[in-house]
Coordinates of C-alpha atoms and ligand atoms in Angstrom, one line a residue:
X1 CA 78.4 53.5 51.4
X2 CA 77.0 51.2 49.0
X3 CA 74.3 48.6 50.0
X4 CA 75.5 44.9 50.6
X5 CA 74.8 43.0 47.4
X6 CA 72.0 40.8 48.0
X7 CA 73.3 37.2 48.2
X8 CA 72.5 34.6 45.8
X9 CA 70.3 32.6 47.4
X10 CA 68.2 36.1 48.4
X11 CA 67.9 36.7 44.4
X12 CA 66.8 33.7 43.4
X13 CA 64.3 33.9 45.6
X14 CA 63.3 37.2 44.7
X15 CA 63.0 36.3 41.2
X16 CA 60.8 32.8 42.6
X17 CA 58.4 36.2 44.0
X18 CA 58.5 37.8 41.0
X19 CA 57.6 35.1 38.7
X20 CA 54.9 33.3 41.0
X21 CA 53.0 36.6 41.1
X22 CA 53.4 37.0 36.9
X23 CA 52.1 33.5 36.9
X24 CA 49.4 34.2 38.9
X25 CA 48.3 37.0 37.1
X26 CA 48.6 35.2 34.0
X27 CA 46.0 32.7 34.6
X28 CA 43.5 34.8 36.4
X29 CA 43.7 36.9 33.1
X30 CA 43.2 33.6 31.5
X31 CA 40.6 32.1 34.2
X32 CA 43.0 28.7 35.2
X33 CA 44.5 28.1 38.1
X34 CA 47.8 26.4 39.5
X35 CA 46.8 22.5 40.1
X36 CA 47.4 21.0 43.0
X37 CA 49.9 18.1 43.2
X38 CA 47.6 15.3 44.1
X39 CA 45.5 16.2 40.8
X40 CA 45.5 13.6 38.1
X41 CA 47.2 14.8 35.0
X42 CA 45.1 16.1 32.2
X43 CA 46.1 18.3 29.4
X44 CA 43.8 20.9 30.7
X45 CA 45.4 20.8 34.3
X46 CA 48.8 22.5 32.1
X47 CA 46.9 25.1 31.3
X48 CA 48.6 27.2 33.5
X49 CA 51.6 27.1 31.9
X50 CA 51.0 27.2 28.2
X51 CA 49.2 29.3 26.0
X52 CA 50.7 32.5 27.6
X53 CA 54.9 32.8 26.9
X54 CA 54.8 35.3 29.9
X55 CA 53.7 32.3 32.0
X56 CA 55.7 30.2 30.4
X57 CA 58.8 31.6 31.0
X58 CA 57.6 32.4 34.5
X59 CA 56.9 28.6 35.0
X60 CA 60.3 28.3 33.6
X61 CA 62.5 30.9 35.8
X62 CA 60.4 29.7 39.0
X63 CA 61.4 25.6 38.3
X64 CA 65.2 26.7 37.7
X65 CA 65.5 29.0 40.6
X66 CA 64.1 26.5 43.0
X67 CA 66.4 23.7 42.2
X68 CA 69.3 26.3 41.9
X69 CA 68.2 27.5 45.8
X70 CA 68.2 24.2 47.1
X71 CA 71.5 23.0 45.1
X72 CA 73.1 26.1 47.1
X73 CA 71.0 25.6 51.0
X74 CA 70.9 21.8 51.0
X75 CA 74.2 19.6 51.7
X76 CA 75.9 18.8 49.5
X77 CA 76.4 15.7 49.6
X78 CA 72.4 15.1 49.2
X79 CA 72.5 16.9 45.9
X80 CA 75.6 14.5 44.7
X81 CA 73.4 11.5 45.7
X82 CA 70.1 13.0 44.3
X83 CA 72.6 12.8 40.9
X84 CA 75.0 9.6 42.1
X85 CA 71.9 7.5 43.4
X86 CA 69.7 8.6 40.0
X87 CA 69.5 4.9 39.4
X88 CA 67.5 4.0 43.1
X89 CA 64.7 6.2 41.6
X90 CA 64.8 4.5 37.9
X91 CA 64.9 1.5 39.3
X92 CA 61.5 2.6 41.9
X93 CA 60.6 4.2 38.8
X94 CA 61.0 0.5 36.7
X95 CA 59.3 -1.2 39.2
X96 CA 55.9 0.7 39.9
X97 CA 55.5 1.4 36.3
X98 CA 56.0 -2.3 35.6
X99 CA 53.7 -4.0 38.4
X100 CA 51.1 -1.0 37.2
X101 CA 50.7 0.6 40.8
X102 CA 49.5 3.8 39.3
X103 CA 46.2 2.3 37.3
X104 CA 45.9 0.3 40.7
X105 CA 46.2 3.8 42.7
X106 CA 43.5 5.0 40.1
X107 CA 40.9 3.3 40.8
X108 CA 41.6 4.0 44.3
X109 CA 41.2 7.7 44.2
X110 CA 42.4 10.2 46.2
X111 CA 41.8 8.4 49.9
X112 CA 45.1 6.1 48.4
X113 CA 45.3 1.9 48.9
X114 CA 46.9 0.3 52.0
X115 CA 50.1 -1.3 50.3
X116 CA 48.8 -4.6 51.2
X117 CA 46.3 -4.6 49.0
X118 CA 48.2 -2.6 46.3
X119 CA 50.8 -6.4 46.5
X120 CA 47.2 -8.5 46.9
X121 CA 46.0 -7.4 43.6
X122 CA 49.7 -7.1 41.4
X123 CA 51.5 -10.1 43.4
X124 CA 54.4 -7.8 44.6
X125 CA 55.8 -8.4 48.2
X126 CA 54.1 -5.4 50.0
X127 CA 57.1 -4.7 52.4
X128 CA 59.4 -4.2 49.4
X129 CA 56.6 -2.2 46.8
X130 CA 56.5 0.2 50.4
X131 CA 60.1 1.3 49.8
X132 CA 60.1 1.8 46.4
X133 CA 56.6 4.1 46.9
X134 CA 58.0 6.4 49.8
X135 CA 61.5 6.9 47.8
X136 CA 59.6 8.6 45.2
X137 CA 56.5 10.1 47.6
X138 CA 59.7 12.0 48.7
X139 CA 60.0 13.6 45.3
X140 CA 56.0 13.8 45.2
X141 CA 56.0 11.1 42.5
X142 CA 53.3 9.3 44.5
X143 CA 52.1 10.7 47.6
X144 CA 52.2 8.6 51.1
X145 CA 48.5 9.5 53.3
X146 CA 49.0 7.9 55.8
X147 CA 51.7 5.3 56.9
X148 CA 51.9 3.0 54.1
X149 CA 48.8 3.8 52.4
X150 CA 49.4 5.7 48.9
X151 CA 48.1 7.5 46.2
X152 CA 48.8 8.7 43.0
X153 CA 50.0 13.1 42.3
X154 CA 49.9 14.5 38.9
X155 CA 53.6 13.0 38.5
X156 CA 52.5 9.7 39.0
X157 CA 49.6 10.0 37.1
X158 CA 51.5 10.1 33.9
X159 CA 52.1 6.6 33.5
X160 CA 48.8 5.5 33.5
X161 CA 47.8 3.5 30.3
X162 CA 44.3 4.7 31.5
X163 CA 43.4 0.6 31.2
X164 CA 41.6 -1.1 34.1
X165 CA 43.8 -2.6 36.6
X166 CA 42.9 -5.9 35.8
X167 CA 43.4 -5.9 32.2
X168 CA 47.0 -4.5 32.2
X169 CA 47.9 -7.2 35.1
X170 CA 46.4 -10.1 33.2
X171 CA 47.9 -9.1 30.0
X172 CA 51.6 -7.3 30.0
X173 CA 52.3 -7.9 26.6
X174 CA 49.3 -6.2 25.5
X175 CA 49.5 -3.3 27.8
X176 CA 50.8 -0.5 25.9
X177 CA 48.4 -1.0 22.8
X178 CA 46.0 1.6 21.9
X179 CA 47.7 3.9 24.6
X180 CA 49.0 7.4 24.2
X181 CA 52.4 6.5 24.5
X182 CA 54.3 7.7 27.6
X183 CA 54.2 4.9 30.0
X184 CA 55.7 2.9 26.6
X185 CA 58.3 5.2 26.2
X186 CA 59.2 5.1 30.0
X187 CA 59.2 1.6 30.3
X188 CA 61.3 1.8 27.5
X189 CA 63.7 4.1 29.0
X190 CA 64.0 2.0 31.8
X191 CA 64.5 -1.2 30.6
X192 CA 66.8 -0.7 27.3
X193 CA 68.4 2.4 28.3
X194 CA 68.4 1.7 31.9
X195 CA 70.9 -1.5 31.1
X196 CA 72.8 0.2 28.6
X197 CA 73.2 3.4 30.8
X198 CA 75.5 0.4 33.6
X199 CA 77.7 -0.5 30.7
X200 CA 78.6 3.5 29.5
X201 CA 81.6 3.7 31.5
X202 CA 82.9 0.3 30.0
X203 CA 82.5 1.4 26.6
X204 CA 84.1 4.6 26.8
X205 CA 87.1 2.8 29.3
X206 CA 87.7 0.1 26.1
X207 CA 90.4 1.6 23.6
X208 CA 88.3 -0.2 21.2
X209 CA 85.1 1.7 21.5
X210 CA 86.0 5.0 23.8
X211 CA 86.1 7.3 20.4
X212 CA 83.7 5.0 18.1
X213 CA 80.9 6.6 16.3
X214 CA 79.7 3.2 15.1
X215 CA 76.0 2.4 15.8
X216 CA 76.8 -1.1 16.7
X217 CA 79.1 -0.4 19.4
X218 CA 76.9 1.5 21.7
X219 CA 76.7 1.0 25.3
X220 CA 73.5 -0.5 24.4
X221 CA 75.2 -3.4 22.1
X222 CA 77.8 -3.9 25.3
X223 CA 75.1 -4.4 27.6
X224 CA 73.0 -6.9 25.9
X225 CA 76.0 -8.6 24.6
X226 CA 75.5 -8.6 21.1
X227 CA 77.3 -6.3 17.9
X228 CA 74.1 -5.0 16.9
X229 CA 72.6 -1.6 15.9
X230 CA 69.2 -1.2 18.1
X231 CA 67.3 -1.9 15.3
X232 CA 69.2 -5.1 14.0
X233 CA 68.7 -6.0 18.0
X234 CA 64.9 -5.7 17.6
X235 CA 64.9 -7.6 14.4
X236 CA 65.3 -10.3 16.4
X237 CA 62.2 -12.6 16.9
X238 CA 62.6 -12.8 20.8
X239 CA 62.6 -8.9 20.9
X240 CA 59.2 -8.5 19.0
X241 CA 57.9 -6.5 22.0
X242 CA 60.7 -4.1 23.1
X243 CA 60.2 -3.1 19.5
X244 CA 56.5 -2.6 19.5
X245 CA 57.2 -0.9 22.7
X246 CA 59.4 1.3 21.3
X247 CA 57.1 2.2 18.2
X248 CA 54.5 3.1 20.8
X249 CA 56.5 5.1 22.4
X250 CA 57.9 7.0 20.0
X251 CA 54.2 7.9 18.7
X252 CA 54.2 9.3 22.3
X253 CA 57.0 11.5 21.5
X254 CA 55.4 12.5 18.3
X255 CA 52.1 13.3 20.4
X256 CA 53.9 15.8 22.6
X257 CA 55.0 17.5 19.6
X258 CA 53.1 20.3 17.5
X259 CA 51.2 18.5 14.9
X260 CA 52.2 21.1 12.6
X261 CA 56.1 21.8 13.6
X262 CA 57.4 21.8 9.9
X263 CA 55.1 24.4 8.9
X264 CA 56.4 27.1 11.1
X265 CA 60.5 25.6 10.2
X266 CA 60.8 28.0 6.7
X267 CA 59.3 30.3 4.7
X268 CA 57.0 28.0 2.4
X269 CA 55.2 30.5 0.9
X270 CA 58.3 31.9 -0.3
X271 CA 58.9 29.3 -2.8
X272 CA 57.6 29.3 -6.3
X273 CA 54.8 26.8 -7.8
X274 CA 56.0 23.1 -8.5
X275 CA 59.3 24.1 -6.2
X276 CA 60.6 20.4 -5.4
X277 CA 60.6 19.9 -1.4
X278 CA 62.6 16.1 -0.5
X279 CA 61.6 15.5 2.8
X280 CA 64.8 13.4 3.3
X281 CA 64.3 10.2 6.1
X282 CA 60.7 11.6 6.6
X283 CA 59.0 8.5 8.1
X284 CA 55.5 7.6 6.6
X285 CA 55.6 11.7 5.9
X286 CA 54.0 13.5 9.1
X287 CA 55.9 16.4 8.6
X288 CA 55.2 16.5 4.6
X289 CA 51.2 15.9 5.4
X290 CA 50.6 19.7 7.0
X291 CA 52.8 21.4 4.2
X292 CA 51.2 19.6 1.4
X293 CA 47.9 20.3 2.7
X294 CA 48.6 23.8 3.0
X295 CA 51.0 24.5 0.2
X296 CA 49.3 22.6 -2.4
X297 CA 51.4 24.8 -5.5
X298 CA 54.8 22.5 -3.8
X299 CA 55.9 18.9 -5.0
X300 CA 56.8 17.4 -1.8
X301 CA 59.3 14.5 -2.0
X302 CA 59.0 12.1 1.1
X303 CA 61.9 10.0 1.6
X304 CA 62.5 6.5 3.4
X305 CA 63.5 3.0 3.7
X306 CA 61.6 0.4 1.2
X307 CA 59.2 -1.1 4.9
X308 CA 58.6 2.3 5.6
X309 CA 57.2 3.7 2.1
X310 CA 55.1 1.1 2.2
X311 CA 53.9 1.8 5.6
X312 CA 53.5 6.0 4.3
X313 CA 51.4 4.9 1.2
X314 CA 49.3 3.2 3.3
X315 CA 49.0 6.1 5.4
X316 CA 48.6 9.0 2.2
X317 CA 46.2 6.7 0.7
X318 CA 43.9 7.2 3.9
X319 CA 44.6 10.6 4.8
X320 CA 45.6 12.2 1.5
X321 CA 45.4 10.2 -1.9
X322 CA 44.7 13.2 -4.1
X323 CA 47.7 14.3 -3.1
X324 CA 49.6 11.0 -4.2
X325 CA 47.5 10.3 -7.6
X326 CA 47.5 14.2 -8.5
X327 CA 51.8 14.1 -8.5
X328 CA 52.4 16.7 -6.0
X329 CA 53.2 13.5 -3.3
X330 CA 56.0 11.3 -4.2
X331 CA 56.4 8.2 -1.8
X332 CA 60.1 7.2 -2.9
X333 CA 62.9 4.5 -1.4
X334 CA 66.1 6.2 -1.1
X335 CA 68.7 5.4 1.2
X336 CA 70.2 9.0 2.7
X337 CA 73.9 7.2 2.4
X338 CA 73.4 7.0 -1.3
X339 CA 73.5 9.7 -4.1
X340 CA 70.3 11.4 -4.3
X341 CA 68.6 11.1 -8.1
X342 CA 70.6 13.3 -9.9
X343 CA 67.9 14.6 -12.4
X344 CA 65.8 16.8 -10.6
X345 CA 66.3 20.3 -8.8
X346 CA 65.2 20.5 -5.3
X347 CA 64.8 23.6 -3.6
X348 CA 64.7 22.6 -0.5
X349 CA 66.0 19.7 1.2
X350 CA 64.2 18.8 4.5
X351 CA 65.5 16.4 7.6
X352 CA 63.4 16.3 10.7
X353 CA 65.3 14.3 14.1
X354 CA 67.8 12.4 11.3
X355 CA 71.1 14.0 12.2
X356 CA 70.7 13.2 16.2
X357 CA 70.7 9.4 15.3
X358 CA 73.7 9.4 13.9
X359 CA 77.4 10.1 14.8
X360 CA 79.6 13.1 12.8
X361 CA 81.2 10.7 10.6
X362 CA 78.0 9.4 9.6
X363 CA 76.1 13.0 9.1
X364 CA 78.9 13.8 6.8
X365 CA 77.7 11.4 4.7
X366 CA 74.3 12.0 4.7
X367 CA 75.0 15.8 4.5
X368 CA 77.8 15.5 1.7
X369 CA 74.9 13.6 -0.4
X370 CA 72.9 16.5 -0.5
X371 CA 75.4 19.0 -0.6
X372 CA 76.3 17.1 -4.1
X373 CA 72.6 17.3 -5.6
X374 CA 72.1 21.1 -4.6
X375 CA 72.1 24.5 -7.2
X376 CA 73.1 26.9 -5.4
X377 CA 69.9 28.0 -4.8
X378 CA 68.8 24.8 -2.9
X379 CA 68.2 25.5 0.9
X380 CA 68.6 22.6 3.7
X381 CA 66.4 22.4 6.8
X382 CA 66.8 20.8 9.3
X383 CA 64.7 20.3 12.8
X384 CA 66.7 19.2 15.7
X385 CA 67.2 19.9 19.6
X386 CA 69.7 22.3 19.5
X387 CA 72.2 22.0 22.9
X388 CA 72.7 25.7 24.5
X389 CA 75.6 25.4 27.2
X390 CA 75.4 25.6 30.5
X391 CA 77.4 29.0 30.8
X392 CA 77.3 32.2 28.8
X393 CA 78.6 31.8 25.4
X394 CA 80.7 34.8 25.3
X395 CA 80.7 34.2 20.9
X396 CA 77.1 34.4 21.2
X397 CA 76.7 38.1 20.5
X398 CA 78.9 38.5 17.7
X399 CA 77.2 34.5 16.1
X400 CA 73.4 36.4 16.8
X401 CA 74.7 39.4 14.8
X402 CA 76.2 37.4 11.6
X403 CA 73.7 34.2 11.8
X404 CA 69.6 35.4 13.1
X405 CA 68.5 33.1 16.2
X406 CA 71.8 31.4 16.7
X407 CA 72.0 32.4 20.0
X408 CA 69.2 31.2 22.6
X409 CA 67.2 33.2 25.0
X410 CA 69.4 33.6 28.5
X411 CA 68.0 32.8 31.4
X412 CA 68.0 36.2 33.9
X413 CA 70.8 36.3 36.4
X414 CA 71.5 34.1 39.1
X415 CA 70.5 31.2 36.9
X416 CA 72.2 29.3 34.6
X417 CA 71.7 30.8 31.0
X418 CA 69.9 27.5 29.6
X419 CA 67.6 27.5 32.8
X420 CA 69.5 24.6 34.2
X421 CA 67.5 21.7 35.0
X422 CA 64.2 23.2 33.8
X423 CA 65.4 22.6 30.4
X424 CA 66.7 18.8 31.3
X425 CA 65.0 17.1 28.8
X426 CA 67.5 18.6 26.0
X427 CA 70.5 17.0 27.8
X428 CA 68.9 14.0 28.6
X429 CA 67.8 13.2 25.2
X430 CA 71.5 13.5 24.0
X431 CA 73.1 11.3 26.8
X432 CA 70.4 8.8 25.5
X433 CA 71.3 9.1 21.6
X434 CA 75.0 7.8 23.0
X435 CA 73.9 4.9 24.9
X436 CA 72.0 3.6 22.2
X437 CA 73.1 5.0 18.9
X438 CA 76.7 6.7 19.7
X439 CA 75.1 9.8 18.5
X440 CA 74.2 12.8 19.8
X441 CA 71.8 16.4 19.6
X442 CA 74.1 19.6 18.8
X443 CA 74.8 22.6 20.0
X444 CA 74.5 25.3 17.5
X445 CA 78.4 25.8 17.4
X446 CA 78.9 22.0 16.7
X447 CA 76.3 22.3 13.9
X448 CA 77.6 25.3 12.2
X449 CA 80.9 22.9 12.0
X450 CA 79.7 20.0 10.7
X451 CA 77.3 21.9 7.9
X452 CA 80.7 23.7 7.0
X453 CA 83.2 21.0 6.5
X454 CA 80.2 19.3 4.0
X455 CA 79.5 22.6 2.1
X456 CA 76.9 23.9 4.1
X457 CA 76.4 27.4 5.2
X458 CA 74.4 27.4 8.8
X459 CA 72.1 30.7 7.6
X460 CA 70.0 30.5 10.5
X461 CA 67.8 29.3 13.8
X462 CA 64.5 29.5 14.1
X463 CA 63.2 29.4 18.1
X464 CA 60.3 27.8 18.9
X465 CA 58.3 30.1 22.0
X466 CA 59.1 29.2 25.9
X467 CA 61.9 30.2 27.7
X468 CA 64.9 29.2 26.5
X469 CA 63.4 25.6 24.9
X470 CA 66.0 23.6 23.4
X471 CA 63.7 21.3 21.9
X472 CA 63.2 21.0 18.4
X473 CA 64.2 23.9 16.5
X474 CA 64.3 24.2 12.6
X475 CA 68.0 25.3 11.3
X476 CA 68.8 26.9 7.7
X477 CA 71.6 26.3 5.8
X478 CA 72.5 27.1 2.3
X479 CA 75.1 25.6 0.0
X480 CA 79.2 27.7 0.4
X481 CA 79.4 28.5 -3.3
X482 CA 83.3 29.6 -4.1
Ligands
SAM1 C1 63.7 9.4 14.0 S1 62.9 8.9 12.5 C2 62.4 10.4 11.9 C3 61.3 10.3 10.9 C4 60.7 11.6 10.4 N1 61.7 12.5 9.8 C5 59.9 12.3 11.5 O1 60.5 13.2 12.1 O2 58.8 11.9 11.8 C6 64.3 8.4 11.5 C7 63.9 7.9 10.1 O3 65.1 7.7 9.4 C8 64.8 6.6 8.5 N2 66.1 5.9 8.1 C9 67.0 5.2 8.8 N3 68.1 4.9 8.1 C10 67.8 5.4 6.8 C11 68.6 5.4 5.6 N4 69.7 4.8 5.5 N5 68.0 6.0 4.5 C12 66.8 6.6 4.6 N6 66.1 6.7 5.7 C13 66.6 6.0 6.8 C14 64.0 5.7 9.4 O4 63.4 4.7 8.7 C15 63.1 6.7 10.1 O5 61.9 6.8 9.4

């Protein structure tokens, strides 16, 4: 007689066992340890994690089991509120970030602040500020020592502006300048998104906007009652900090990235001397900076809006004006729903985080541009999230055979292939792009599709390390030629 299969909840946490010990041995190997909760965060204290892709994907399998354990042990009608009542933690969330408890909790160390004097020094009513801390103690996003005295954890810790107390009470408009960018983004999060996250159900309810892929009809224009893009919205003199706010932030973003992502997304080195790269959308041209500085035989092309080349020529001119004077830079207004100039040959035609802010109608156009100025021998490259689902992809096998890296890394067994909640951010990011651009990221099926019906041929993935990432991964195609 055959054993009794272990049960589900016995696997996963076998596998917690199993990973925990790999973990541990990776950082003895590498002389870092595991940080405690009530730690600050640092860069240093995630040592642990990175570095290593064994204890990376340990980290990873460990995170997704847990939550899968408790989804499966705890009732379930705690795990539907932990989902249902996600907006009682943004809105705890909202308001310690916004009456700066953690730079207050800073400078109070470990030993914590009597919630009293937390509301003496940011003018918040104590008994209120209480509630909002212990909800997120209980998800060790602040820690309560003793009754109603608290303190920050490394969770916490992550939206400090690193500013005195003081400063960031006495001036809130000024608070996220000259900071690294996360608290920005957050607050950004929960204040834009937040609002246009209670009107998503409306918009998708109204005949008139359920199937829209116009930017202007987001949830986002619903809830702050106005037919605007986002950007049209912060054009608007009374919104002049959201937006600065929201540049901030999104140097955050850019901060959490590898500096040098586009020079791992193709085979540079591949292409011959003077080969024409058009870095299309590229922003003031942080991706075309690391490939021009180390492919100096290419003629990079950056891309933009008119503001925004004036902003990147500002920025060559500091970092790299040889580079601009010599020819191999051009700084160039183009708009990506125009014809591209029709006179020169690119060979490669780069787009880094364009496609997710639009909707499919409007990536045909974009895509159908390009498709019209390539030779056959152009290549297109694009770096987006791309979406795994949240089940096996039984076409995954035979896609990995005909297109390299289409498929992504599976999570072992009991866990859900894309790691489940471990790999959140992916999903959250794309929920986001709806309620404030009607846009979306892709899964890799969807963005096979949409390269095919504008002449593109999706020729390959390539993954970035780290168990089962979805975030930010550089996709070939080349032009169908009949
Ligand atoms: C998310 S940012 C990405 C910038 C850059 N590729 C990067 O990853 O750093 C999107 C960029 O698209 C540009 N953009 C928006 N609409 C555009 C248009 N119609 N034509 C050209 N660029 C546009 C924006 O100005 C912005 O720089």
């Amino acid at each position: 007689m055959s054993p009794p299969s272990l049960s589900t909840a016995r696997q996963l946490l076998d596998l917690i066992s199993a990973s925990l010990t790999t973990l541990e041995k990776s950082c003895s190997a590498r002389g870092v340890t595991i940080p405690d909760i009530q730690d600050p965060f640092h860069p240093a204290s995630e040592a642990f994690r990175v570095g290593d892709p064994a204890a990376a994907e340990a980290a990873n399998v460990i995170t997704a089991a847990a939550l899968h354990l408790a989804a499966i042990i705890a009732p379930p009608q705690n795990t539907l509120y932990m989902a249902a009542g996600g907006f009682v933690k943004s809105t705890a969330v909202r308001v310690c970030l916004e009456s700066n408890v953690t730079e207050i909790l800073r400078e109070a160390g470990p030993e914590g602040l009597h919630v009293d004097e937390i509301g003496a020094k940011n003018g918040q009513d104590p008994q209120k500020l209480a509630r909002f801390l212990r909800v997120l103690a209980n998800h060790h996003i602040y820690r309560e020592v003793k009754p109603n005295v608290f303190a920050n954890t490394r969770i916490s810790s992550m939206l400090d502006t690193l500013k005195p107390s003081q400063e960031v009470i006495a001036n809130p408009e000024q608070k996220h300048e000259n900071t690294f960018g996360l608290p920005a983004l957050a607050s950004h999060h929960l204040d834009e998104m937040f609002k246009a996250s209670a009107y998503a159900w409306e918009t998708l309810a109204d005949p008139a906007t359920a199937k829209s892929g116009e930017p202007n009809e987001a949830p986002l224009s619903r809830a702050m009652g106005v037919k605007e893009t986002l950007w049209e919205f912060y054009a608007r003199p009374e919104q002049a900090f959201r937006q600065r706010r929201f540049n901030i932030g999104m140097q955050g973003v850019r901060a959490l990235e590898p500096v040098d992502a586009s020079l791992g997304a193709f085979d540079w080195e591949s292409l011959p001397e003077g080969s024409v790269i058009v870095d299309v959308g590229g922003g003031v041209g942080t991706s075309a900076l690391p490939i021009a500085r180390e492919h100096p035989s290419l003629h990079l092309v950056v891309q933009d809006l008119a503001p925004v080349i004036e902003d990147a020529k500002k920025v060559w001119a500091s970092k790299m004006p040889e580079a601009v004077t010599a020819g191999r830079v051009t700084l160039e207004v183009q708009d990506f729903f125009k014809p591209q100039p029709s006179s020169r040959h690119v060979s490669v035609f780069f787009l880094k985080q364009i496609l997710h802010d639009w909707s499919d109608e409007y990536c045909v156009k974009i895509l159908s541009n390009l498709r019209a100025a390539a030779s056959p021998r152009t290549r297109l490259v694009l770096m987006e999230s791309v979406i795994p689902f949240a089940c096996h992809d039984p076409n995954a096998d035979e896609s990995q055979s005909a297109i390299p890296g289409a498929a992504s890394k599976e999570a072992p067994e009991p866990l859900l292939p894309n790691y489940g909640v471990a790999n959140d951010m992916g999903y959250t990011a794309d929920i986001g792009m709806f309620l404030m651009f009607n846009s979306q990221e892709r899964t890799a099926s969807h963005m096979k599709d949409l390269l095919r019906r504008t002449g593109w041929k999706l020729s390959g993935i390539r993954r970035r390390e780290g168990g089962g990432s979805s975030f930010l991964q550089a996709i070939e195609a080349e032009p169908i030629v009949d």
